[in-house]
mmCIF file of N, CA and C in Angstrom:
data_model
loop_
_atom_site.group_PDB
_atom_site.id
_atom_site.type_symbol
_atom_site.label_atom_id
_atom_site.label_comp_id
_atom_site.label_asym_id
_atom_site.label_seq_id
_atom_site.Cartn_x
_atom_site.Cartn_y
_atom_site.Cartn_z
ATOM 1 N N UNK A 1 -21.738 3.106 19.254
ATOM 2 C CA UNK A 1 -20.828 2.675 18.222
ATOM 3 C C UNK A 1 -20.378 1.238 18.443
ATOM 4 N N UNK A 2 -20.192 1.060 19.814
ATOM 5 C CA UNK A 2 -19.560 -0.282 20.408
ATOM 6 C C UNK A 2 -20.473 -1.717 19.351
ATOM 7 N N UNK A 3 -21.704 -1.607 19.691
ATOM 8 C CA UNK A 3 -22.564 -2.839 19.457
ATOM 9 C C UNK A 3 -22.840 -2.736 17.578
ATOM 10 N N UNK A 4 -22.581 -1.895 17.229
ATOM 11 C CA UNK A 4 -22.394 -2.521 15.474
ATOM 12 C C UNK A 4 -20.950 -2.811 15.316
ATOM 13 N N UNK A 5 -20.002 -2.215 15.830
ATOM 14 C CA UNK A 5 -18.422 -2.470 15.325
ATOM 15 C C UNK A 5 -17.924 -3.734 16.242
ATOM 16 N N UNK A 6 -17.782 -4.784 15.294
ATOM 17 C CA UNK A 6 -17.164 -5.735 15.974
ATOM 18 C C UNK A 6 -15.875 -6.049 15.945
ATOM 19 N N UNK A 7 -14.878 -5.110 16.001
ATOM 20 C CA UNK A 7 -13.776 -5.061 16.198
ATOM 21 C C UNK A 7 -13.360 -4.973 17.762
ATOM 22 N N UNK A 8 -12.337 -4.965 18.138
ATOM 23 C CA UNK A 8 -11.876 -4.735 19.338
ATOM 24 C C UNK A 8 -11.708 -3.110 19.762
ATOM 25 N N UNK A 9 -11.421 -2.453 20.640
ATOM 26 C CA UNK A 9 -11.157 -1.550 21.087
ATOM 27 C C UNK A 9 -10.055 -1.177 21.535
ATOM 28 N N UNK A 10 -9.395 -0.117 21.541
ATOM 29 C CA UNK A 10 -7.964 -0.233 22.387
ATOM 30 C C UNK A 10 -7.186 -1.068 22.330
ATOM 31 N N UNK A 11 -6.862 -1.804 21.357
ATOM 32 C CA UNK A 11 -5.845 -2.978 21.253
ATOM 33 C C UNK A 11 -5.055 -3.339 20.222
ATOM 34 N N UNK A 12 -3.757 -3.596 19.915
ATOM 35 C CA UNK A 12 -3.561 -3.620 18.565
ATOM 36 C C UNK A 12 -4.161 -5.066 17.925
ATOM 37 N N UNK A 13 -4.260 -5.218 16.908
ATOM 38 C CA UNK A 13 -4.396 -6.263 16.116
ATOM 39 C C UNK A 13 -4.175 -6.626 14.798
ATOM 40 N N UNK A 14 -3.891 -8.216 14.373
ATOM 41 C CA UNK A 14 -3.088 -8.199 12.881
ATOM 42 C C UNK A 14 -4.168 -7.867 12.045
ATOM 43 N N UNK A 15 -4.297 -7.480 10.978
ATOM 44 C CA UNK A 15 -5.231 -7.297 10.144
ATOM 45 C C UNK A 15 -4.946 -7.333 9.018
ATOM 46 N N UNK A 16 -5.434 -7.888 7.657
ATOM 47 C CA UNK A 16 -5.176 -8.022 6.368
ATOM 48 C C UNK A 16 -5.866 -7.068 5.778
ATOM 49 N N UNK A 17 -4.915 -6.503 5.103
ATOM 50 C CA UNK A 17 -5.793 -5.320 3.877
ATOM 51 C C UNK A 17 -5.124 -5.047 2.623
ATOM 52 N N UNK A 18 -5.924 -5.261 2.064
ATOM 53 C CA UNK A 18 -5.953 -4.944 0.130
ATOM 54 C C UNK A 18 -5.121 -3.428 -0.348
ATOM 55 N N UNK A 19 -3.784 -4.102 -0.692
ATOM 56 C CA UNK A 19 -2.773 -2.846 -1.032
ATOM 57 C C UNK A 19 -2.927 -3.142 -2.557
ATOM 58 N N UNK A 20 -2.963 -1.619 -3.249
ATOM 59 C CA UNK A 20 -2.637 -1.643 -4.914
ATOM 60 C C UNK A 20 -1.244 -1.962 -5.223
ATOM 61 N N UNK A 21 -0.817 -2.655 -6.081
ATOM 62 C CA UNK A 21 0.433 -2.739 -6.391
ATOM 63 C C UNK A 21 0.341 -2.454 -7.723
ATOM 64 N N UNK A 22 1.384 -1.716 -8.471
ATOM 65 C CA UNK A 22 1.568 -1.432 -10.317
ATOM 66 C C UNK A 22 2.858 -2.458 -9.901
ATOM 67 N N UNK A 23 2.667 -3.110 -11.148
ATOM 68 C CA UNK A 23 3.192 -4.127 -11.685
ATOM 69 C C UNK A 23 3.539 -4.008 -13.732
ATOM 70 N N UNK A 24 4.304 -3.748 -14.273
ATOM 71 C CA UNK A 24 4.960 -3.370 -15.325
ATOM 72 C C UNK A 24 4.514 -4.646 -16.404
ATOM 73 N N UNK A 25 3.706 -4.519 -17.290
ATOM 74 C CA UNK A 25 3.960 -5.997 -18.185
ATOM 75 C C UNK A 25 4.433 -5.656 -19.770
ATOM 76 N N UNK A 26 4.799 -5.908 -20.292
ATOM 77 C CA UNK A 26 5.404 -6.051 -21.248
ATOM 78 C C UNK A 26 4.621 -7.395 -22.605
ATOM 79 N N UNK A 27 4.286 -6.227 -23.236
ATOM 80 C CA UNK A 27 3.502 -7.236 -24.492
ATOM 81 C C UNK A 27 4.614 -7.497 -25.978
ATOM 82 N N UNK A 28 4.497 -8.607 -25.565
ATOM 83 C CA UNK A 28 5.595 -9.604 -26.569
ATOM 84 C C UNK A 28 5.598 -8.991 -28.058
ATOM 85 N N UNK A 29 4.395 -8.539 -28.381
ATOM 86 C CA UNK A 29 4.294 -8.678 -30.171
ATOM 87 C C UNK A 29 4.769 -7.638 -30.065
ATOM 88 N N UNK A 30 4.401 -6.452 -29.713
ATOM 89 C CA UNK A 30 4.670 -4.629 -29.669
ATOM 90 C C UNK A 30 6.098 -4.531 -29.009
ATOM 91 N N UNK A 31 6.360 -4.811 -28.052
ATOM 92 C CA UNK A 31 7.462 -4.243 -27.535
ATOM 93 C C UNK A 31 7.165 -3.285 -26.523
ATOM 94 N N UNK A 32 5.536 -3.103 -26.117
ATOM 95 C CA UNK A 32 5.355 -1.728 -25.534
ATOM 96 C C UNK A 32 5.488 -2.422 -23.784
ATOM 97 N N UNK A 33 5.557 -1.387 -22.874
ATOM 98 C CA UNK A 33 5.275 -1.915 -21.544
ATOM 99 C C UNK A 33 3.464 -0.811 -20.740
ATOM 100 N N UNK A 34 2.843 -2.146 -20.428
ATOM 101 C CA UNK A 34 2.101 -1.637 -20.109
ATOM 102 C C UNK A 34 2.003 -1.375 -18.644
ATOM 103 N N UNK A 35 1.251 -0.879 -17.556
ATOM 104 C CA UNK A 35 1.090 -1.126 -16.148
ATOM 105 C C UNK A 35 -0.102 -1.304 -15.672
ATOM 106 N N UNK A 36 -0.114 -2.972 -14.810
ATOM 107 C CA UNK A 36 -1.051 -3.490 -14.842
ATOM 108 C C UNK A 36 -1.050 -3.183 -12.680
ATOM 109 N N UNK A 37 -2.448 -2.700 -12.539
ATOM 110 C CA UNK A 37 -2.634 -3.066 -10.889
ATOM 111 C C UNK A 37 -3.271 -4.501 -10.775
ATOM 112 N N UNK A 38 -2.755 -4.648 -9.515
ATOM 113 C CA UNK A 38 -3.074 -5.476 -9.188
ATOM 114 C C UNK A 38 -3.234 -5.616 -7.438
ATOM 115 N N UNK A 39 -4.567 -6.069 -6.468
ATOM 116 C CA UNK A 39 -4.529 -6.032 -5.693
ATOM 117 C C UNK A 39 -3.868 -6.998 -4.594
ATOM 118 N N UNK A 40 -2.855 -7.183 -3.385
ATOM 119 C CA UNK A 40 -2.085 -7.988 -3.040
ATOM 120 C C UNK A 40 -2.640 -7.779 -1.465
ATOM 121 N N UNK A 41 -2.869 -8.756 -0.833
ATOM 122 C CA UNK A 41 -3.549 -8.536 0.653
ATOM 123 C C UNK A 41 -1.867 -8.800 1.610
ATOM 124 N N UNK A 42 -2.626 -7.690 2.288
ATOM 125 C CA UNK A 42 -0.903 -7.086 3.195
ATOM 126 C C UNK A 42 -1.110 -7.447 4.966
ATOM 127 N N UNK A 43 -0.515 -7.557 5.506
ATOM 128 C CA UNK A 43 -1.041 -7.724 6.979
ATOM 129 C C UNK A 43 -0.091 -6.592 7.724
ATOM 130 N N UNK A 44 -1.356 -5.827 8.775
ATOM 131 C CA UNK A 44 -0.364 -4.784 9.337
ATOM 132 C C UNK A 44 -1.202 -4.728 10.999
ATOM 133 N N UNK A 45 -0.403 -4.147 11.722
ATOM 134 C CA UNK A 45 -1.098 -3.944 12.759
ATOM 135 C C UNK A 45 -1.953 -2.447 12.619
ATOM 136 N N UNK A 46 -3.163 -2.941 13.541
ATOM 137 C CA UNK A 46 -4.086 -2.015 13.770
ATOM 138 C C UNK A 46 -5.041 -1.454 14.866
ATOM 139 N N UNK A 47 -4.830 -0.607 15.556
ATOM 140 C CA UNK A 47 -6.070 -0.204 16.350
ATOM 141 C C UNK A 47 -6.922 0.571 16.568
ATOM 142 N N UNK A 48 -8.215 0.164 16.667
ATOM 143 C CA UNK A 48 -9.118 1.020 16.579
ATOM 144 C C UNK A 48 -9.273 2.036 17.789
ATOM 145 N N UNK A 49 -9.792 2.809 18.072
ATOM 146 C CA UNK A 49 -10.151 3.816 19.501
ATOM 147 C C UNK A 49 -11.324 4.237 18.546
ATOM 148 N N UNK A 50 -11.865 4.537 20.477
ATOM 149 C CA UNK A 50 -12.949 5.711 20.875
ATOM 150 C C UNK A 50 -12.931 7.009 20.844
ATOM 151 N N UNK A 51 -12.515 7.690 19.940
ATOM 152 C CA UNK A 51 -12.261 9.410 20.853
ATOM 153 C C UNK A 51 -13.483 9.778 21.366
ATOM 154 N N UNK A 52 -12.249 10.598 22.329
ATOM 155 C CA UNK A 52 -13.741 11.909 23.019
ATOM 156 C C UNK A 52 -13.790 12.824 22.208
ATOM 157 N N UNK A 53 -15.497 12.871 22.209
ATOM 158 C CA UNK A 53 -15.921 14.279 21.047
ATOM 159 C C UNK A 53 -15.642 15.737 22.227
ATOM 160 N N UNK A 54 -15.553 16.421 21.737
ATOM 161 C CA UNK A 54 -14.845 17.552 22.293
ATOM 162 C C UNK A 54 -14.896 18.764 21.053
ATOM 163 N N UNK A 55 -15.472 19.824 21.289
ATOM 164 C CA UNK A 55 -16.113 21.082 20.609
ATOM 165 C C UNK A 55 -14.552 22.209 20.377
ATOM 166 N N UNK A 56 -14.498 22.282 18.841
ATOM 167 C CA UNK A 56 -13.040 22.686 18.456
ATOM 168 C C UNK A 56 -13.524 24.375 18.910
ATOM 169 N N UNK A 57 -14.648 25.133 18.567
ATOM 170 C CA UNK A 57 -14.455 25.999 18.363
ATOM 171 C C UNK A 57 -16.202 26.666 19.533
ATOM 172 N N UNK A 58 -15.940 27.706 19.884
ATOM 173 C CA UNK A 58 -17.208 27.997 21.094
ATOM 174 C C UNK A 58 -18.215 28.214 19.686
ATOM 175 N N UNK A 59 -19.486 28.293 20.300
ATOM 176 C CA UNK A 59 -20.917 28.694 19.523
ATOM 177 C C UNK A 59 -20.888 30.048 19.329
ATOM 178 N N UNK A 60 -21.484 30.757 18.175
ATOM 179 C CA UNK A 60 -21.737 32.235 18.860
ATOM 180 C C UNK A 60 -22.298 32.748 19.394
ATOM 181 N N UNK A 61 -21.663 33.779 20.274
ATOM 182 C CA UNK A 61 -22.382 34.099 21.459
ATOM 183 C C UNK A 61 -21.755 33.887 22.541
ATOM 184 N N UNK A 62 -20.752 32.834 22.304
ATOM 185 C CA UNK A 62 -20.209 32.151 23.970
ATOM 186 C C UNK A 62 -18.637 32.188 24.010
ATOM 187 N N UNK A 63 -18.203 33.286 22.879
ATOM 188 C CA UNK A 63 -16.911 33.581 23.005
ATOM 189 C C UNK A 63 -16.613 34.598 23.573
ATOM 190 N N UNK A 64 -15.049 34.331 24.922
ATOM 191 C CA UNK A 64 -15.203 35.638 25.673
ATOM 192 C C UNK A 64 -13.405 36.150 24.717
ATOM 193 N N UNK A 65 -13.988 37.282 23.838
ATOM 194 C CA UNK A 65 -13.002 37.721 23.337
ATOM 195 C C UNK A 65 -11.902 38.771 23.932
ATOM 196 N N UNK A 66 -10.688 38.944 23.515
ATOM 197 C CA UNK A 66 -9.461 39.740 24.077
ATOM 198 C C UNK A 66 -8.885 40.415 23.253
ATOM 199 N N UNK A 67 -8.450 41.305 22.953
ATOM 200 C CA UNK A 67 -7.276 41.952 21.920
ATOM 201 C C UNK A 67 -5.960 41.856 21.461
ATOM 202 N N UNK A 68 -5.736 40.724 20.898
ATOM 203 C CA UNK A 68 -4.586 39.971 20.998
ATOM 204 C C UNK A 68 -3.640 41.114 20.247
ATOM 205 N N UNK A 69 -3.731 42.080 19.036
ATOM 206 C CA UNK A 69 -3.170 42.849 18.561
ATOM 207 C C UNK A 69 -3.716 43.927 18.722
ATOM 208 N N UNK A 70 -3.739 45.292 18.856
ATOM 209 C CA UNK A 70 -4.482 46.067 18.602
ATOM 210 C C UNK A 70 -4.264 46.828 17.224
ATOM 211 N N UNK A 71 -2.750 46.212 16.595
ATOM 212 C CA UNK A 71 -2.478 46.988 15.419
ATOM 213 C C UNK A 71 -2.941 46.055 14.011
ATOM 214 N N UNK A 72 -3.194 45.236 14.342
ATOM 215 C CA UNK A 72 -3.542 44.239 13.173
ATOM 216 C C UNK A 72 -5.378 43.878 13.137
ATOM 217 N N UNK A 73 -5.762 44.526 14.806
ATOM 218 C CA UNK A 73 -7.222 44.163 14.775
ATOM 219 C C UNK A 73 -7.538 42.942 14.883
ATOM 220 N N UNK A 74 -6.629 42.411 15.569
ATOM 221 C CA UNK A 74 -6.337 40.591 16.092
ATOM 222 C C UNK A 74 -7.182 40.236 17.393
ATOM 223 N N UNK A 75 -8.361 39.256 17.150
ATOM 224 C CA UNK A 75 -8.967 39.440 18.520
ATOM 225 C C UNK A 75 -8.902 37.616 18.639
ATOM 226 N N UNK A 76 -8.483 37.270 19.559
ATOM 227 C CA UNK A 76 -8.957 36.145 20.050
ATOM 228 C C UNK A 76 -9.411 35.688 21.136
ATOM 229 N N UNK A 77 -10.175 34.419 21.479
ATOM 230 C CA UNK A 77 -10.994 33.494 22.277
ATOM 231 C C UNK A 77 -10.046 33.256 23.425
ATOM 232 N N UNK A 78 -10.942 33.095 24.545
ATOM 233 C CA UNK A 78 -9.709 32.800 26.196
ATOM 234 C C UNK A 78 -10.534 31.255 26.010
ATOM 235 N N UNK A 79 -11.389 30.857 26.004
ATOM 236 C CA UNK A 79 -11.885 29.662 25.861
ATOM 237 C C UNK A 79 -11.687 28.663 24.922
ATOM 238 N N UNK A 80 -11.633 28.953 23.377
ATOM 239 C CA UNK A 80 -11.299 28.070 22.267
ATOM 240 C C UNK A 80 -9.733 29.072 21.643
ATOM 241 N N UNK A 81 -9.310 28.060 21.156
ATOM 242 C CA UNK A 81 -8.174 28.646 20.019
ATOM 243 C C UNK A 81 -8.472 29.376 18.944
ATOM 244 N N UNK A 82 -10.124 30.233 18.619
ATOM 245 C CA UNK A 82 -10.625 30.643 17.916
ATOM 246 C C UNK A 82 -9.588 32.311 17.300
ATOM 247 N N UNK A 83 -9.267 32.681 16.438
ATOM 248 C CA UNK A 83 -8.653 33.999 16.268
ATOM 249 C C UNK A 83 -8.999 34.651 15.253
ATOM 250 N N UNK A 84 -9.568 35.950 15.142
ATOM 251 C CA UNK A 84 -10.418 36.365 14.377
ATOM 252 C C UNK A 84 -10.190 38.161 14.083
ATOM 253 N N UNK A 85 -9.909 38.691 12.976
ATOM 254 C CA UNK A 85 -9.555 39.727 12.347
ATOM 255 C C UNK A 85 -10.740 40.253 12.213
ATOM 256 N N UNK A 86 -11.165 41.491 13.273
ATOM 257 C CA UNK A 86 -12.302 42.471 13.440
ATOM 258 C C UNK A 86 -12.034 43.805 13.166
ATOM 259 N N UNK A 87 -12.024 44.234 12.161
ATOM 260 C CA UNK A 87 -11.597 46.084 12.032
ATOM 261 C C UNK A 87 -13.002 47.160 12.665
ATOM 262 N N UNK A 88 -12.358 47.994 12.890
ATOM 263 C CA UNK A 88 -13.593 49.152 13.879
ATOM 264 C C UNK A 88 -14.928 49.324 12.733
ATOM 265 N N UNK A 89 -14.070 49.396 11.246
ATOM 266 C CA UNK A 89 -15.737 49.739 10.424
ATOM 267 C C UNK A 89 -16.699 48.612 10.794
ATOM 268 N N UNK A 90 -16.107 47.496 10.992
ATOM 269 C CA UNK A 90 -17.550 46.777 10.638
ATOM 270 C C UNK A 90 -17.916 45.858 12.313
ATOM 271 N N UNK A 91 -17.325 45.897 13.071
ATOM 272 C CA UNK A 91 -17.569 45.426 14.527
ATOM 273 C C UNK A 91 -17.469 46.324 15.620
ATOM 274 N N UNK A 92 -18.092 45.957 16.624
ATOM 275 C CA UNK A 92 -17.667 47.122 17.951
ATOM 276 C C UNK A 92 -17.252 45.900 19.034
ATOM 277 N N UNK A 93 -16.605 46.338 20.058
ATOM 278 C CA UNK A 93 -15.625 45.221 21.173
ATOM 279 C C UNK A 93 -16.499 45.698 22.308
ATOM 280 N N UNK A 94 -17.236 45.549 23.117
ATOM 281 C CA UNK A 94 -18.311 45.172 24.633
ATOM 282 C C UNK A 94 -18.361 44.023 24.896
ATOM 283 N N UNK A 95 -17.618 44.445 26.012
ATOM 284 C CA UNK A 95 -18.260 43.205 27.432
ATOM 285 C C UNK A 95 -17.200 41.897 26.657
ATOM 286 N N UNK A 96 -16.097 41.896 26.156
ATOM 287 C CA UNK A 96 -15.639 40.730 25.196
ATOM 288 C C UNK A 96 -16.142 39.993 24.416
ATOM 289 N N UNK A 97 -17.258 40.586 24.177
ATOM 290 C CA UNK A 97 -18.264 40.227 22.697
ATOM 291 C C UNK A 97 -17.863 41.086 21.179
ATOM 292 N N UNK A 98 -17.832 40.963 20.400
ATOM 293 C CA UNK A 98 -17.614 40.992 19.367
ATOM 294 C C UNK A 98 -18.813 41.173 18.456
ATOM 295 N N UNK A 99 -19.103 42.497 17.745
ATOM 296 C CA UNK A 99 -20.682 42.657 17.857
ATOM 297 C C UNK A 99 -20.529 43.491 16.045
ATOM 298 N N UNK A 100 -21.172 42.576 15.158
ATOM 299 C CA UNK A 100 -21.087 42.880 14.305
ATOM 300 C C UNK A 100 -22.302 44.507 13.675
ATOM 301 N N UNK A 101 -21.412 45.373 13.417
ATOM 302 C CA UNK A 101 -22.308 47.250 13.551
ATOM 303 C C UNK A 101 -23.237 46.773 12.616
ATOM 304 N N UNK A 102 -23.279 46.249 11.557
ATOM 305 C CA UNK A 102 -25.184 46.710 10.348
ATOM 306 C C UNK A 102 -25.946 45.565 10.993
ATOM 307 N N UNK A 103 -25.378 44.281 11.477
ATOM 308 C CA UNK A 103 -26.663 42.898 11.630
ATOM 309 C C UNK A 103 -26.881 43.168 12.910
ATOM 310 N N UNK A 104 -25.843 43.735 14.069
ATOM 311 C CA UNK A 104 -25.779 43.376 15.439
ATOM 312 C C UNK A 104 -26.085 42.145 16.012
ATOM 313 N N UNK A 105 -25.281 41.141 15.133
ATOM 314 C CA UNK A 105 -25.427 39.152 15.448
ATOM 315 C C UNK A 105 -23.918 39.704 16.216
ATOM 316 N N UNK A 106 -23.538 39.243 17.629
ATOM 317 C CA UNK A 106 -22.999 38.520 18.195
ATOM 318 C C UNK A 106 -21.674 37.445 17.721
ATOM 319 N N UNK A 107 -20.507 37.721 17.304
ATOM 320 C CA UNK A 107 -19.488 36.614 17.364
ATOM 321 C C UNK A 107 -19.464 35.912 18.454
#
């Protein structure tokens, strides 16, 4: 990313940028008011960053699931913040896998 973006990194900096402004005009013959934009260059501070990419949610297959409710059928992830509503008709709970009964695919 570094070598096409030629901005700085980690740092603040002034920067000019193109704000809309409505601006009200008023036509003499009519009497009417119209609203006209118009673009006005603004200066603000700015900095860019790097984030770290970092995986919100596990793959399936690689979630080790728990029973967070047993009355609501609330199961969630010890690894991701993943939380997921499994009722007995249509999943079975092994090994903290989550195992869907007609496809048998793996949550």
């Amino acid at each position: 990313m570094s070598d096409k973006f030629d901005k700085p990194l980690n740092e603040w900096i002034d920067e000019t940028v193109m704000v809309r402004e409505v601006e009200p005009e008023v036509n003499k013959k009519t009497g009417k008011v119209k609203l006209v934009y118009k673009d006005v260059p603004y200066q603000q501070k700015t900095m860019y960053v790097q984030p770290i990419t970092q995986n919100v949610k596990c793959e399936d297959g690689q979630h080790n699931w728990y029973c967070e409710d047993k009355h609501k059928y609330l199961f969630s992830c010890t690894k991701c913040p993943y939380k997921m509503q499994a009722y007995p008709t249509t999943y079975r709970f092994e090994n903290g896998h989550l195992i869907h009964k007609y496809t048998s695919r793996v949550i």
